[in-house]
PDB file of C-alpha atoms in Angstrom:
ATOM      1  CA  UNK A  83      -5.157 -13.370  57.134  1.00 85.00           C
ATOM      2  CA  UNK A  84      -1.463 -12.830  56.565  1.00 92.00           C
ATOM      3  CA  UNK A  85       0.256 -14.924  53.734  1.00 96.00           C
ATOM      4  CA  UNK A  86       3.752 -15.486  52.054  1.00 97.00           C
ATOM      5  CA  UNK A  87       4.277 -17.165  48.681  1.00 97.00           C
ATOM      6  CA  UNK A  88       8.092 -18.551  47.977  1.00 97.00           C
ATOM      7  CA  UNK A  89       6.798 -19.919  44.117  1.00 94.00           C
ATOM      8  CA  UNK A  90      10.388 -21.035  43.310  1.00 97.00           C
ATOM      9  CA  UNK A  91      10.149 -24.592  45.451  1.00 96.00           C
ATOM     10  CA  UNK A  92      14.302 -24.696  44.467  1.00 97.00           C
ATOM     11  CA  UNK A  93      16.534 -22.664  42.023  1.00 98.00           C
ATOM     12  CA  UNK A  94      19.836 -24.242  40.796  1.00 98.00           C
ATOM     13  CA  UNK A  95      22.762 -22.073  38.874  1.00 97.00           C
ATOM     14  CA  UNK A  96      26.321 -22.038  38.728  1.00 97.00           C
ATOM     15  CA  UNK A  97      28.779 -20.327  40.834  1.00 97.00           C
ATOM     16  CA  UNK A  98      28.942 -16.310  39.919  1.00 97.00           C
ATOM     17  CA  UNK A  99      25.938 -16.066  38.615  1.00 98.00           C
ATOM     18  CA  UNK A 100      23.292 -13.479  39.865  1.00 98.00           C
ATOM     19  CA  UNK A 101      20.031 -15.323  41.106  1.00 98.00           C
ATOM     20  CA  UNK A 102      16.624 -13.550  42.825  1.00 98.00           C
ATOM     21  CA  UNK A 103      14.484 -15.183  45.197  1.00 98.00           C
ATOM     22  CA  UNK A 104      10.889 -14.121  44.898  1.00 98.00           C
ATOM     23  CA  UNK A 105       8.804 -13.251  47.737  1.00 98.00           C
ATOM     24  CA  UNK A 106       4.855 -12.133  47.673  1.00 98.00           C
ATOM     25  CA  UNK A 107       2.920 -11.379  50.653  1.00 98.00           C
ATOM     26  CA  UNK A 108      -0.962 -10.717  51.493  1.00 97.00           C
ATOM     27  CA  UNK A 109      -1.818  -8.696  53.988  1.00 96.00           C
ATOM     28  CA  UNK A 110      -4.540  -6.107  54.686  1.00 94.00           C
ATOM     29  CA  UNK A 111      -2.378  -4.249  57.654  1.00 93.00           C
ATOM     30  CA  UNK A 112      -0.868  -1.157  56.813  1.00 92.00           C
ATOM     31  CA  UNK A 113       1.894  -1.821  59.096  1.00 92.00           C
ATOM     32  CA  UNK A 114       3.847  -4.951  58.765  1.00 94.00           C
ATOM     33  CA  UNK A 115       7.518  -5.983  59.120  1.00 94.00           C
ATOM     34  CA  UNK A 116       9.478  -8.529  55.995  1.00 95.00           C
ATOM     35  CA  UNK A 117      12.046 -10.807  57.098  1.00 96.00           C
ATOM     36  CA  UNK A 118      14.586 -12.783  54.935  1.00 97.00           C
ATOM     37  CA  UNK A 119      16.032 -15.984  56.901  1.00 97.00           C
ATOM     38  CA  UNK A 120      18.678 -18.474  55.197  1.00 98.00           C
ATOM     39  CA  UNK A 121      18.898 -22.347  56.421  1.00 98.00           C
ATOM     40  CA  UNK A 122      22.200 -23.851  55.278  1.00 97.00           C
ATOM     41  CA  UNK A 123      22.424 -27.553  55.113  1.00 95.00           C
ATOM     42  CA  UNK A 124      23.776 -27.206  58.986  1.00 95.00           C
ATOM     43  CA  UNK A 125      20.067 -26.844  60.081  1.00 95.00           C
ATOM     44  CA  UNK A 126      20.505 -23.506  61.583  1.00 95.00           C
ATOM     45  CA  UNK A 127      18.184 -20.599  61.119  1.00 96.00           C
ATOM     46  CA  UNK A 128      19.709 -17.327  60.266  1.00 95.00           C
ATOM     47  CA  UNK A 129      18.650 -13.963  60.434  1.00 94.00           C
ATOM     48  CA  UNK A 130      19.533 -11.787  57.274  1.00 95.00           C
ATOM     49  CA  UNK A 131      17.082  -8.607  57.127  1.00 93.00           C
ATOM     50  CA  UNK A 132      14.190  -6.878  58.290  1.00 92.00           C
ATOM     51  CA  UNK A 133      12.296  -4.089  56.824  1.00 92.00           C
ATOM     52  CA  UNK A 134       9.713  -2.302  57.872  1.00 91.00           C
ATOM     53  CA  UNK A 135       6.382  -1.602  55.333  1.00 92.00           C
ATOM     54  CA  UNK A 136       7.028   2.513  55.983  1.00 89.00           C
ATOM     55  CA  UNK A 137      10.517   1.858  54.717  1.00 87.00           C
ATOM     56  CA  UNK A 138      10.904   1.300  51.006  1.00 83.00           C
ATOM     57  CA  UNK A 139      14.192   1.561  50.384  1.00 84.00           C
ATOM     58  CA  UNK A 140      15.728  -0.929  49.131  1.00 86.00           C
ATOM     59  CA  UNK A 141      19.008  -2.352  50.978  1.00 88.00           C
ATOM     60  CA  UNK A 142      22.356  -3.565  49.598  1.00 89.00           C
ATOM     61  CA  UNK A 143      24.881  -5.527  52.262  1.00 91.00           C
ATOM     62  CA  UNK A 144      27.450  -6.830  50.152  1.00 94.00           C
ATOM     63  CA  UNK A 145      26.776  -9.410  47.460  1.00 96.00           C
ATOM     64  CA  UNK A 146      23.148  -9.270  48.978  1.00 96.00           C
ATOM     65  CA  UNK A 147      20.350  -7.244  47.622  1.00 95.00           C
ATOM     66  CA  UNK A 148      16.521  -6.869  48.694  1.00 95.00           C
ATOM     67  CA  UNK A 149      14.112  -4.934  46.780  1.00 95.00           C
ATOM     68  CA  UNK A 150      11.112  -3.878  48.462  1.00 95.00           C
ATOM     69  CA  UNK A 151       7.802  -2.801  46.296  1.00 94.00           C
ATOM     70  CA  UNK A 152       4.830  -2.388  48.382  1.00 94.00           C
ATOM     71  CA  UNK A 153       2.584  -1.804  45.030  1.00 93.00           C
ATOM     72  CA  UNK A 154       3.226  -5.519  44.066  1.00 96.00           C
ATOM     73  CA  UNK A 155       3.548  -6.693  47.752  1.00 96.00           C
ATOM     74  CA  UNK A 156       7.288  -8.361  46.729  1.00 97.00           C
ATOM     75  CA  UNK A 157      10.372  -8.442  48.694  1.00 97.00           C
ATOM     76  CA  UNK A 158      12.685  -9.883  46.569  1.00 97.00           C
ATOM     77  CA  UNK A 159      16.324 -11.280  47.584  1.00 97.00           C
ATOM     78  CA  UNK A 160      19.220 -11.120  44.721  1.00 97.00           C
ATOM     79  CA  UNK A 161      22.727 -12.717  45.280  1.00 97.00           C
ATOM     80  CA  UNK A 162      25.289 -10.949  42.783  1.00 97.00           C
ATOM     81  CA  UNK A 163      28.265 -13.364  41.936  1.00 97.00           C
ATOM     82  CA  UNK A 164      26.675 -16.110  43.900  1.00 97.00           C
ATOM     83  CA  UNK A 165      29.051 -18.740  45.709  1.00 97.00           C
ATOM     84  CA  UNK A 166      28.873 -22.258  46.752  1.00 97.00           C
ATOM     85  CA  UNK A 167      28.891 -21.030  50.722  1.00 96.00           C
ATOM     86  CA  UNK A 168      25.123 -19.659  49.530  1.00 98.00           C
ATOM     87  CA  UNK A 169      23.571 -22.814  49.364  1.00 98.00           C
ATOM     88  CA  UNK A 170      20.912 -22.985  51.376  1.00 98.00           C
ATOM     89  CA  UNK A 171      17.049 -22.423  51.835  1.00 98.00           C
ATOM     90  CA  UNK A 172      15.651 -19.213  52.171  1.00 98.00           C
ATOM     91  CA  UNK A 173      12.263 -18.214  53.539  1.00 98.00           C
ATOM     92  CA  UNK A 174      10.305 -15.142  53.587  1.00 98.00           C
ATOM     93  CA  UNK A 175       8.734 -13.932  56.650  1.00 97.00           C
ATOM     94  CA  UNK A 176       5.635 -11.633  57.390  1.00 96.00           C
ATOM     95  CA  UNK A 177       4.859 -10.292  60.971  1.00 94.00           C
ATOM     96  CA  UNK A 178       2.190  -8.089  61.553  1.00 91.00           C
ATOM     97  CA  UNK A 179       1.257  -7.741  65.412  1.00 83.00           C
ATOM     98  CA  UNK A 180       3.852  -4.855  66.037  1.00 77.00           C
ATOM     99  CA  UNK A 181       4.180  -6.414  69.704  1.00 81.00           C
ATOM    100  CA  UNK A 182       3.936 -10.442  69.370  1.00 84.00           C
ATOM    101  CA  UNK A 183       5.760 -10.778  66.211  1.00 87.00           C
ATOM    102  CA  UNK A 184       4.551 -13.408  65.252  1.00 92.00           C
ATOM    103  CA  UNK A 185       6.214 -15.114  62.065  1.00 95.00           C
ATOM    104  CA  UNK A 186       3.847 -16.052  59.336  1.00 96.00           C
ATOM    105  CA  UNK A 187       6.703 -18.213  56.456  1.00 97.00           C
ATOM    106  CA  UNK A 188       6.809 -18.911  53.268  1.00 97.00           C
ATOM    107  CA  UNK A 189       7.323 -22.056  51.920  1.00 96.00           C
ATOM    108  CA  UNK A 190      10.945 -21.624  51.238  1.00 97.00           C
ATOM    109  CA  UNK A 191      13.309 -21.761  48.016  1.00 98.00           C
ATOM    110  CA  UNK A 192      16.057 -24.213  48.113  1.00 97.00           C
ATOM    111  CA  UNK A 193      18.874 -22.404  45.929  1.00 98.00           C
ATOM    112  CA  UNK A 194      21.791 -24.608  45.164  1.00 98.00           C
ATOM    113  CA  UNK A 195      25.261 -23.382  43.664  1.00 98.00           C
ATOM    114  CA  UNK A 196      27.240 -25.593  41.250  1.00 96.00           C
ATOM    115  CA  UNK A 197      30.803 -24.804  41.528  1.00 94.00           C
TER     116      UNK A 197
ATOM    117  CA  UNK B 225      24.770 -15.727  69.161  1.00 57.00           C
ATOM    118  CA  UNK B 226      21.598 -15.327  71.340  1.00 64.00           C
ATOM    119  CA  UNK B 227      22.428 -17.706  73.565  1.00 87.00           C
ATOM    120  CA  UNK B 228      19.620 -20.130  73.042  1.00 94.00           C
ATOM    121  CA  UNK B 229      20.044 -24.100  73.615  1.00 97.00           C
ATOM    122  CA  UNK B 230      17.653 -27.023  72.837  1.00 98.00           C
ATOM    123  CA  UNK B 231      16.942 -30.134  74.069  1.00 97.00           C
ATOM    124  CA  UNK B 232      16.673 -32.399  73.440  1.00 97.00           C
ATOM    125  CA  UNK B 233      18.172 -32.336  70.131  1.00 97.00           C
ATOM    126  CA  UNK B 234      16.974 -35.421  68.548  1.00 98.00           C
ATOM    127  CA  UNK B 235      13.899 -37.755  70.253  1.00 98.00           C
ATOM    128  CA  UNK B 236      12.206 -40.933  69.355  1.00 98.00           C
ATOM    129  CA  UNK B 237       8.987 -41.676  70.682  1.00 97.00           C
ATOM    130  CA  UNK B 238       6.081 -43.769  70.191  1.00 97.00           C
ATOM    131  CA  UNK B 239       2.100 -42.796  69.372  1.00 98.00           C
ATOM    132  CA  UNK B 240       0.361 -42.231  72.739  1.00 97.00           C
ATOM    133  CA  UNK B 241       3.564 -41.179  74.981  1.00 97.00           C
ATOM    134  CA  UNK B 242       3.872 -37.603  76.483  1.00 96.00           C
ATOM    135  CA  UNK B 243       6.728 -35.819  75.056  1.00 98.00           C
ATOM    136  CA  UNK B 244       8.652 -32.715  76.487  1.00 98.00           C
ATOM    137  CA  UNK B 245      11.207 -30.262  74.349  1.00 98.00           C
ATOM    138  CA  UNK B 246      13.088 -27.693  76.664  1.00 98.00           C
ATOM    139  CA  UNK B 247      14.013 -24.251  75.199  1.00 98.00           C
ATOM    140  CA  UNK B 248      16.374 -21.750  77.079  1.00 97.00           C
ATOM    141  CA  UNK B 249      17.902 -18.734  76.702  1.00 95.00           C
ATOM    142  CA  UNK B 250      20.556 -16.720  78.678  1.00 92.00           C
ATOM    143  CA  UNK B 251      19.490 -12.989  77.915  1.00 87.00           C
ATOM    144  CA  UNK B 252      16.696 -12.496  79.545  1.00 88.00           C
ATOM    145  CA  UNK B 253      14.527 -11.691  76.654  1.00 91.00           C
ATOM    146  CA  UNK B 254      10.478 -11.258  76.762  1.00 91.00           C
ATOM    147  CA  UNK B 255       9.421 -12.990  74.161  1.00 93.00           C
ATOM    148  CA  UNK B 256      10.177 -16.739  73.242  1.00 95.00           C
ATOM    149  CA  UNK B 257       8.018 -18.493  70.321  1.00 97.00           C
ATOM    150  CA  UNK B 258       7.824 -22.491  69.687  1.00 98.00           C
ATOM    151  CA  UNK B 259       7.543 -23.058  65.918  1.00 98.00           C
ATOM    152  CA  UNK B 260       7.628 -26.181  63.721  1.00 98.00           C
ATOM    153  CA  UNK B 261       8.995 -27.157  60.381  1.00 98.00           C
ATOM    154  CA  UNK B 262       8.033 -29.271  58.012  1.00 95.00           C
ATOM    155  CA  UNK B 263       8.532 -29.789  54.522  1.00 88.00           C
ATOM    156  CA  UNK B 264       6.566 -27.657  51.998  1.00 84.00           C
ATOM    157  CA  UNK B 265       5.117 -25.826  54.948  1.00 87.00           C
ATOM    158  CA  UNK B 266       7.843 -23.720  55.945  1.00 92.00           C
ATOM    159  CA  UNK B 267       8.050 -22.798  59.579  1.00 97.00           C
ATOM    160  CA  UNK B 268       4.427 -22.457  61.499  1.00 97.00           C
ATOM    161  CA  UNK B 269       4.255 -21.145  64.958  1.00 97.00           C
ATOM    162  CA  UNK B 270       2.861 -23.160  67.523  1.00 98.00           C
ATOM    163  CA  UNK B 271       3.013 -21.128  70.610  1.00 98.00           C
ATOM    164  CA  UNK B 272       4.512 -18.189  72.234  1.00 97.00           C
ATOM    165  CA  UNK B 273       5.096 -16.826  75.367  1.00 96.00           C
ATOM    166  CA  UNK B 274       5.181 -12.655  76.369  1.00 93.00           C
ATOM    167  CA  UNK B 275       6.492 -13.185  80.009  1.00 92.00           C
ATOM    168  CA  UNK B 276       6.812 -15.381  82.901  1.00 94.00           C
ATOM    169  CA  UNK B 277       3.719 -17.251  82.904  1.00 93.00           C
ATOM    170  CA  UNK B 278       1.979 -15.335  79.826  1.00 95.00           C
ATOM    171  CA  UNK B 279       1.296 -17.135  76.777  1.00 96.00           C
ATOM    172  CA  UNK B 280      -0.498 -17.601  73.823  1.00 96.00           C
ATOM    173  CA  UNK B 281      -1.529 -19.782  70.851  1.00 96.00           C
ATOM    174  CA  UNK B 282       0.119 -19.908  67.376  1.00 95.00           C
ATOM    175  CA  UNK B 283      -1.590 -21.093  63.789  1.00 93.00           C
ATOM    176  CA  UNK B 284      -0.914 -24.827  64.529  1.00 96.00           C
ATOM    177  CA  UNK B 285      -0.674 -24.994  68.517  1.00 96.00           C
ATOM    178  CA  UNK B 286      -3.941 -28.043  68.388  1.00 96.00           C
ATOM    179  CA  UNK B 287      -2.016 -30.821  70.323  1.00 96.00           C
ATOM    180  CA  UNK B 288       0.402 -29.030  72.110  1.00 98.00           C
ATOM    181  CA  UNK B 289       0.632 -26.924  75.426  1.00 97.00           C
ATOM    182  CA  UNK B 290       3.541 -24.941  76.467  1.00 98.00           C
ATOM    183  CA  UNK B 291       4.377 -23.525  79.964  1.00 97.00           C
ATOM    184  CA  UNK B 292       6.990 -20.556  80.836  1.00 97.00           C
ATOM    185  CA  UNK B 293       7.457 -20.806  84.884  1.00 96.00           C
ATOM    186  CA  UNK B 294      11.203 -18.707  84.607  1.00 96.00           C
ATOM    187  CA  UNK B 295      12.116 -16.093  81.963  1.00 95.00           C
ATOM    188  CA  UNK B 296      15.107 -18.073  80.620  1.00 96.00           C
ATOM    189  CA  UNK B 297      12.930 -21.674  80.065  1.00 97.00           C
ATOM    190  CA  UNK B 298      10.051 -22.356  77.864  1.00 98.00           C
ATOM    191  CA  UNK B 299       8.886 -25.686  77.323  1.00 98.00           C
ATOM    192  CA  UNK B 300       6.870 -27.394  74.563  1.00 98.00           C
ATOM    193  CA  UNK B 301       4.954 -30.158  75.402  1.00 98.00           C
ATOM    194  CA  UNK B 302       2.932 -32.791  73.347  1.00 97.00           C
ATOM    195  CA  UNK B 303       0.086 -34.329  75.766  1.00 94.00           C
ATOM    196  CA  UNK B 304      -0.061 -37.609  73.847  1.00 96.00           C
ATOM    197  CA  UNK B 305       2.380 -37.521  70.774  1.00 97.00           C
ATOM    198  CA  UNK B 306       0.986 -38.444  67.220  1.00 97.00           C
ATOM    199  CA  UNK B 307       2.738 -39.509  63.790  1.00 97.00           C
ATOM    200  CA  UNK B 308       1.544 -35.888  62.526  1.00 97.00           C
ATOM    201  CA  UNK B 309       3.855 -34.227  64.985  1.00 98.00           C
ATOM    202  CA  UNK B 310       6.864 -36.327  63.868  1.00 98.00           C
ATOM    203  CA  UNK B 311       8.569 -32.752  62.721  1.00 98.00           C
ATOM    204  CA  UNK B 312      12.026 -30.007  63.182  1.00 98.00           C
ATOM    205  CA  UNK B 313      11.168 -27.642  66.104  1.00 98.00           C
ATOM    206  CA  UNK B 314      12.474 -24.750  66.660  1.00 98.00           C
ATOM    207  CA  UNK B 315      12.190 -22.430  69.478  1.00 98.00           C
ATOM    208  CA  UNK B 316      13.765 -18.754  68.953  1.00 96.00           C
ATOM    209  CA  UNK B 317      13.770 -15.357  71.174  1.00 94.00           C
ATOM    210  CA  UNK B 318      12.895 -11.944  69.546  1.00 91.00           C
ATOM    211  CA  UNK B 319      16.143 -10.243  70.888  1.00 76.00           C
ATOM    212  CA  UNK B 320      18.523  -7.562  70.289  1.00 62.00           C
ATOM    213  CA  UNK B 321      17.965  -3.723  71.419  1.00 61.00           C
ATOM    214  CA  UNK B 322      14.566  -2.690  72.692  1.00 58.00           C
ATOM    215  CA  UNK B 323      12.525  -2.340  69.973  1.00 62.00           C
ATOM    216  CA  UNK B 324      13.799  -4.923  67.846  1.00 74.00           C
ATOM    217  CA  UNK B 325      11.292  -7.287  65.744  1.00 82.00           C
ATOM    218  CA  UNK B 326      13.572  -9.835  64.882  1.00 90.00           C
ATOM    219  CA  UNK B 327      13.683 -13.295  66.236  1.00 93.00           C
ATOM    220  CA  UNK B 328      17.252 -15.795  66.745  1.00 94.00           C
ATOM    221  CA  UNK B 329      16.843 -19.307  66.487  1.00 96.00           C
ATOM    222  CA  UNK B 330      17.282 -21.975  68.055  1.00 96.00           C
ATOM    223  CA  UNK B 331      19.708 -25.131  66.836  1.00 97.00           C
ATOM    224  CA  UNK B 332      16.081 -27.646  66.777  1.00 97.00           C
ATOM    225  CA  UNK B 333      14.825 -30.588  68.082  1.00 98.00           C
ATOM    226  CA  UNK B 334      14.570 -32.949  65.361  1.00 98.00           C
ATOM    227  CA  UNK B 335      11.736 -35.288  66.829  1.00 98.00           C
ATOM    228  CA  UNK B 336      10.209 -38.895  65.387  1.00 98.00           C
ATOM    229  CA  UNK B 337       7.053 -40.262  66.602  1.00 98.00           C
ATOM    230  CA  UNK B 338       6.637 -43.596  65.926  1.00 96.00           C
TER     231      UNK B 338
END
């Protein structure tokens, strides 16, 4: 069975300062797909990243970073210089049926930014 | 924007009434999911659907039934609507180019059973 652990329930810091979301998954596929989703206080769900478990490098996209280690099963999210705007809750996602895709979560961290 | 709509987009019920959520998208993608949210749980998928008339069960999909008679429309149905299904639903598409794994959202149907 495939599982995703968020253990940070909800991280608070102030405005510029570098946070990291944690994300562990469990799975016994070889080939599996990550996802990174963000949920502002809107209600919307938003797509941020995939990556793919044959691809290990690690991907910057401007003040967003996600490092991917297969030997510790993490897929971690940093936000450098974070900002009020990145308030939001952010889940981790695990898919491992390469045609149904379908979603397995994590619980989700709720990161708040104190201006 | 994948072009995906909801609706309703917030329902109250009561315990024991049949309850309908609509989902549709405008892209003519394959693959269309039902999921729920609840607190502490994340989102859990309920159902999913693989083509006009093809679907198949999530992790939670126990109370629910879904039905895809048109590419663009997928609906999610409760037969008899409980407290436990008081809950944020989300449908979403797995869109983009051919080939792509990742699934759009949805805005949610925020639904109350009473």
């Amino acid at each position: 069975a495939q599982k995703v652990t968020q253990a940070q329930t909800e991280i608070s810091v102030v405005e510029k300062e570098d946070v990291t979301l944690d994300c562990v998954y469990e799975t016994r596929d070889t080939t599996y797909y990550l996802f990174w989703y963000k949920q502002p206080p809107s209600g919307e769900l938003v797509f941020l990243i995939r990556r793919n478990s044959f691809d290990e490098q690690n991907e910057i996209s401007g003040r967003y970073s996600w490092n991917f280690q297969k030997s510790t099963s993490s897929f971690n999210f940093t936000i450098t210089a974070s900002q009020v705007v990145d308030s939001a809750v952010y889940f981790c996602a695990l898919s491992t049926d390469r045609g149904a895709q379908k979603l397995v979560f994590g619980q989700g961290t709720r990161l708040t930014i104190n201006p | 924007d994948a072009g995906i709509t909801q609706s309703p987009r917030h329902k109250v019920t009561e315990t024991g009434t049949p309850v309908t959520l609509r989902c549709h998208q405008t892209e003519n993608h394959r693959y269309m999911y039902w999921y729920r949210q609840d607190p502490g749980h994340g989102l859990r998928l309920i159902h999913y659907s693989y083509g006009v008339k093809d679907t198949d069960k999530g992790e939670v999909s126990d109370g629910y039934s879904v039905s895809r008679s048109k590419t663009e429309d997928f609906l999610l149905t409760l037969e008899s609507a409980t407290s436990s299904q008081t809950s944020v639903y989300f449908c979403a598409i797995r869109g983009g180019l051919a080939g792509s794994y990742e699934q759009y959202f949805g805005p949610g149907t925020r639904l109350t059973v009473t």
